[in-house]
Short mmCIF file of C-alpha atoms and ligand atoms in Angstrom, two decimals:
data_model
loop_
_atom_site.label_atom_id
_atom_site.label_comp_id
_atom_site.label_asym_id
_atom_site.label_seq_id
_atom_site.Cartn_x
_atom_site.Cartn_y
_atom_site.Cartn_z
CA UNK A 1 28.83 90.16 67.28
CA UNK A 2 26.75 87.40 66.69
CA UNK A 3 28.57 83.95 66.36
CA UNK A 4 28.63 82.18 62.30
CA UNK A 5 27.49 78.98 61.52
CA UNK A 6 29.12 76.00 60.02
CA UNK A 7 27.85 74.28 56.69
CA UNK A 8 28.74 71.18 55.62
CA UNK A 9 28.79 70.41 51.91
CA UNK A 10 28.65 66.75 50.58
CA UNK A 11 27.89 65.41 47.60
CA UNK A 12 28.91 62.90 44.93
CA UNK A 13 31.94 64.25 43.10
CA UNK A 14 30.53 65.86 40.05
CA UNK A 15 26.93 66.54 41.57
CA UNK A 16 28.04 70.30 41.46
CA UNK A 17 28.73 71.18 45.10
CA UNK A 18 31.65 73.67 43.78
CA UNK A 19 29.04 75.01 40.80
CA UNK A 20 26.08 75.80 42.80
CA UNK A 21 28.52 76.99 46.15
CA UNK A 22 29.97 79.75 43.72
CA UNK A 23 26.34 80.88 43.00
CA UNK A 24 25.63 81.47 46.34
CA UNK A 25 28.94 83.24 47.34
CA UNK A 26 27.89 85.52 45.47
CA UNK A 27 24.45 86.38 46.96
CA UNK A 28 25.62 85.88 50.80
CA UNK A 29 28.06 88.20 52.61
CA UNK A 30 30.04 87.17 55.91
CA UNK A 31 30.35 83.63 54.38
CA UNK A 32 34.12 82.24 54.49
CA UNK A 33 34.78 78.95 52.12
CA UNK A 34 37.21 76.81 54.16
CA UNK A 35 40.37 75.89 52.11
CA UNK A 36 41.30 72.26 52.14
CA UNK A 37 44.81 70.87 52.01
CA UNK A 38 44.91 67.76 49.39
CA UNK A 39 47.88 65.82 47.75
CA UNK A 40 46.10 66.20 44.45
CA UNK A 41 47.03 67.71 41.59
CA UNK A 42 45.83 71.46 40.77
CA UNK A 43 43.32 71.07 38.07
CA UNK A 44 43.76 73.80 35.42
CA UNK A 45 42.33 77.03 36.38
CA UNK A 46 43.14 75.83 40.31
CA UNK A 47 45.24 78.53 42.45
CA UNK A 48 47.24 77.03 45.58
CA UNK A 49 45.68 78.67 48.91
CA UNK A 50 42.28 79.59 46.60
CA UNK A 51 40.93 76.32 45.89
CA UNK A 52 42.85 74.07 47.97
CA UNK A 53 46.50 74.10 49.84
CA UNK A 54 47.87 71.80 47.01
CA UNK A 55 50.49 69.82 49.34
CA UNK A 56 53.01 66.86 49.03
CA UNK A 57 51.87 63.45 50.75
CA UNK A 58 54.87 64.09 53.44
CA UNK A 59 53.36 67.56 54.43
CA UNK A 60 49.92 66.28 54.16
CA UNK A 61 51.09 63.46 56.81
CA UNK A 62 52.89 66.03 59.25
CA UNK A 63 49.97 68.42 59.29
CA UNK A 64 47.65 64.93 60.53
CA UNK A 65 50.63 64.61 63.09
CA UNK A 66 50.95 67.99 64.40
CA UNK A 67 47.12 67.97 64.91
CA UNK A 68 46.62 70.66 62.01
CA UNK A 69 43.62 69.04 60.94
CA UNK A 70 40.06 69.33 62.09
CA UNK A 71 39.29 66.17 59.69
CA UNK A 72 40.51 64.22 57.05
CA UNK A 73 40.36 61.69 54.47
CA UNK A 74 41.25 59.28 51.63
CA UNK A 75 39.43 60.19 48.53
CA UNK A 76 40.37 57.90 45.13
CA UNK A 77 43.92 57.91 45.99
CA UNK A 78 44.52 61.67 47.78
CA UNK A 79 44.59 63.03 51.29
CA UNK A 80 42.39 65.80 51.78
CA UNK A 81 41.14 67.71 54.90
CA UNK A 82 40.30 71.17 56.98
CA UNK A 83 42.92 72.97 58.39
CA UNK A 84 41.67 73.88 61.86
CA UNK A 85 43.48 77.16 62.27
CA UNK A 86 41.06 80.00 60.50
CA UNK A 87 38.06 77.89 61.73
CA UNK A 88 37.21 79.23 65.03
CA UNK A 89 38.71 83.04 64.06
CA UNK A 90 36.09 83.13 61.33
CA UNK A 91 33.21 82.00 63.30
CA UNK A 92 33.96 84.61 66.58
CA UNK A 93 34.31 86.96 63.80
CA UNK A 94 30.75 86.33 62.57
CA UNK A 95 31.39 84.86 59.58
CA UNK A 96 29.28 81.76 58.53
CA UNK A 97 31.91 78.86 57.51
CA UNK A 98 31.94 76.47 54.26
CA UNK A 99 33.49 72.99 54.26
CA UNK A 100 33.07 71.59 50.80
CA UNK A 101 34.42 68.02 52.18
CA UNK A 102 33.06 64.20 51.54
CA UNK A 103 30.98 61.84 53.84
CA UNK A 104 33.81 60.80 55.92
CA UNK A 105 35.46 64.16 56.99
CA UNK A 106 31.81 65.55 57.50
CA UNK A 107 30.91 63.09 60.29
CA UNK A 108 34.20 63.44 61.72
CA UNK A 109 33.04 67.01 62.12
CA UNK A 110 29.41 66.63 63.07
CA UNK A 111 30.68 64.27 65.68
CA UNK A 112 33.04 67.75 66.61
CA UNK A 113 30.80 70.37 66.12
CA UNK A 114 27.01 69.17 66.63
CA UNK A 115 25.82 72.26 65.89
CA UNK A 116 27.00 72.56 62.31
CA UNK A 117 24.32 72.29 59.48
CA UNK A 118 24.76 68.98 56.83
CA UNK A 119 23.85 69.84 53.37
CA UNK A 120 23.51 66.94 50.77
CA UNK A 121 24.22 68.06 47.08
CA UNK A 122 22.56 65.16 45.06
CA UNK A 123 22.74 64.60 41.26
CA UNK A 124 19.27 63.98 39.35
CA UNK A 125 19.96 60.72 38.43
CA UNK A 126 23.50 58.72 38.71
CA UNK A 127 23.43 59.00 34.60
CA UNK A 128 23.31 63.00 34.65
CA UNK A 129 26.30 62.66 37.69
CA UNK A 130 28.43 60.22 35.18
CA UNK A 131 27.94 62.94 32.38
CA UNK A 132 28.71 65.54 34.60
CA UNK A 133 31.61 64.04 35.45
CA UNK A 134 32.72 63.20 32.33
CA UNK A 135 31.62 66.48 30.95
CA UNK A 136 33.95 68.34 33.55
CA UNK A 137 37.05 67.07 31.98
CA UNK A 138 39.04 67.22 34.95
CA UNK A 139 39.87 63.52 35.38
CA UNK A 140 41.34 60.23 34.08
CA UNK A 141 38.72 57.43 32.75
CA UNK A 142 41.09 55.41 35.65
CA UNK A 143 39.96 58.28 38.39
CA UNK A 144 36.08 58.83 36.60
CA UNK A 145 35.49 55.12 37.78
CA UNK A 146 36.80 55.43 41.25
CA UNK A 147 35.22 58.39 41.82
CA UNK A 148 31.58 56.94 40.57
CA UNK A 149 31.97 53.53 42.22
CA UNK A 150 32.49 56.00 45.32
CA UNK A 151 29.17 57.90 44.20
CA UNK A 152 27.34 54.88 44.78
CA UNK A 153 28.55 54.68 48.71
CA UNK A 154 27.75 58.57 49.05
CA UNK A 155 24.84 58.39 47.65
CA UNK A 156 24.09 56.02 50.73
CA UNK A 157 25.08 58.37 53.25
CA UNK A 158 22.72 61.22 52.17
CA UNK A 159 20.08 60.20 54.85
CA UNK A 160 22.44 61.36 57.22
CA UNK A 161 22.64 64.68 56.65
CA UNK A 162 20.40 67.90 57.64
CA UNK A 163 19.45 68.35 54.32
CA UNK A 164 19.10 67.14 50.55
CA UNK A 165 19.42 69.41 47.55
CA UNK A 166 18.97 67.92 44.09
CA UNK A 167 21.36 70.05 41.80
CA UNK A 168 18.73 69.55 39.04
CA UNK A 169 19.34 73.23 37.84
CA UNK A 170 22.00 75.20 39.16
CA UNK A 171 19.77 78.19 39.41
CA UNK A 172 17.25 76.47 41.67
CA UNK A 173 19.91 74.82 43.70
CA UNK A 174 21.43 77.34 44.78
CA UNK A 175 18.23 79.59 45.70
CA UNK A 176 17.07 76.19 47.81
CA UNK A 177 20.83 75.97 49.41
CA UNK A 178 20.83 79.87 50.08
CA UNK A 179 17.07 79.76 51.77
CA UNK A 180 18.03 76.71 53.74
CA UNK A 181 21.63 78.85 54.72
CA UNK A 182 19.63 81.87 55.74
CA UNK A 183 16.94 80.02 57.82
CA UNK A 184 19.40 78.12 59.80
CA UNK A 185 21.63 81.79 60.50
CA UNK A 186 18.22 83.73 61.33
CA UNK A 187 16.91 80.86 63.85
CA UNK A 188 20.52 80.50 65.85
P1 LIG B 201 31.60 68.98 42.28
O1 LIG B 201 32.18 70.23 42.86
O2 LIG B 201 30.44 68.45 43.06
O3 LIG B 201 32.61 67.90 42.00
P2 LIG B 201 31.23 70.63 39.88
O4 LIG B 201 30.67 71.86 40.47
O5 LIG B 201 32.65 70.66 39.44
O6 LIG B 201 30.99 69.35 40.85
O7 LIG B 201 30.30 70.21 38.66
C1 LIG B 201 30.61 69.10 37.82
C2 LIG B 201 30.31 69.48 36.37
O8 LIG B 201 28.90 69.56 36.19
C3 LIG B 201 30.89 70.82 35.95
O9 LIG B 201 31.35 70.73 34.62
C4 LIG B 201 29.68 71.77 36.05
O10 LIG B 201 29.78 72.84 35.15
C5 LIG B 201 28.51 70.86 35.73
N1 LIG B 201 27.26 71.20 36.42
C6 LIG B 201 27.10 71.50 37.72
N2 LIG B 201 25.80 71.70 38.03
C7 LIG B 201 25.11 71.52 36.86
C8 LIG B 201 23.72 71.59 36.51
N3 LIG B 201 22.77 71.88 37.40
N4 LIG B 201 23.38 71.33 35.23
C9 LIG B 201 24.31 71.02 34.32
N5 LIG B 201 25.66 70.93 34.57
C10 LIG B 201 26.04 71.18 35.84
P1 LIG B 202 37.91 67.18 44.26
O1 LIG B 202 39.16 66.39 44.02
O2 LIG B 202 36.85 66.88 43.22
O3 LIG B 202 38.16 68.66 44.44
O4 LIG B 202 37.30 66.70 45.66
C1 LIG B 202 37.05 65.33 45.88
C2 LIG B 202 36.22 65.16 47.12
O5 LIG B 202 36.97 65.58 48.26
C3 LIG B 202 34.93 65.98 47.15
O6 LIG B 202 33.91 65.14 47.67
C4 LIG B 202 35.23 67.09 48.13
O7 LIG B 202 34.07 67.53 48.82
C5 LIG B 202 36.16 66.38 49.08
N1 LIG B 202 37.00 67.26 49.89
C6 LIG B 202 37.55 68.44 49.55
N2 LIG B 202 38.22 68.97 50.58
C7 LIG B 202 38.08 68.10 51.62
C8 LIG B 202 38.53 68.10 52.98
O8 LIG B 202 39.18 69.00 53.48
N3 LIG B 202 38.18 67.03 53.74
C9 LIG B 202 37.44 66.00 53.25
N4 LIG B 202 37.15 65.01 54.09
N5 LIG B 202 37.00 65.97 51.98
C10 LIG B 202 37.31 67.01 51.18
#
């Protein structure tokens, strides 16, 4: 069986990394979306083990301990990172593997795993990404700021990575993300 690839998703919070990833789920088979442990709060519609391992700060802190974690970070006031375990199962099992994480986690695992693929998602313009953001809901104004004065660093960071979708329409971004997925899996 031949081996799955790792994809690394970054992108501004609000740039639509989650949006355009669920268009493409459901276009590519043997793809596994890597659920992240986070001391956030569930966000309504959330499910615990579906979206993220929704954990307590003292878990969260014995899982960096016990070495549970392939990465992790600080993101606006929550813990969040990859639980290692299903990682390397879903890979020898063919699967191709999705980490939805921020800048920090994915060089921590680029560093790990050279051969995993970097994938920017970048906002049109940092106005549409403060709408977006806004126009989600999800947040405080308190947590909107934090997480837009950390846009600004990310947005930094993109030259880093393997590649650089603008989320302009959902529709095109996640044909470009799915062609760019497919090349990588038919060359290796
Ligand atoms: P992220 O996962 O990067 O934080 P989301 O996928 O939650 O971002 O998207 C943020 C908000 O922007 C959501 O309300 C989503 O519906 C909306 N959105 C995402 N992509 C687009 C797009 N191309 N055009 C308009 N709205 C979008
Ligand atoms: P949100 O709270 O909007 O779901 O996620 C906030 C940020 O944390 C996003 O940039 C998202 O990609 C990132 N993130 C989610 N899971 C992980 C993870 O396991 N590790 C790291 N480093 N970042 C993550």
């Amino acid at each position: 069986m031949k081996r799955g690839q790792i994809f690394i998703v970054s992108g501004p919070s609000g740039s639509g990394k989650s949006t355009v990833l669920h268009e493409v789920f459901k276009n590519r088979g043997r793809m596994w979306f890597s659920v992240s442990a986070t001391t956030r709060a569930p966000r309504a519609g959330e499910e615990d083990g579906v979206d993220y391992f929704f954990v307590e700060k003292d878990k969260f802190l014995s899982m960096i301990e016990h070495d549970e974690l392939l990465e992790h970070a600080q993101f606006v006031g929550n813990f969040y990172g990859t639980p290692r375990g299903p990682i390397e199962a879903k890979l020898s099992e063919g699967y191709d593997v999705v980490l939805d994480i921020e800048v920090q986690g994915a060089a921590q695992v680029k560093a790990k795993m050279p051969d995993a693929t970097s994938i920017f998602i970048k906002p049109p313009s940092f106005e549409v990404l403060e709408k977006r953001l806004r126009g989600r809901g999800t947040e405080s104004e308190e947590k909107i700021a934090g997480r837009l004065e950390r846009a600004m660093q990310e947005i930094n960071d993109a030259y880093k990575y393997d590649y650089v979708v603008t989320n302009d329409s959902v529709e095109r971004a996640a044909a470009v993300l799915q062609s760019i997925m497919e090349i990588i899996t038919e060359r290796k």
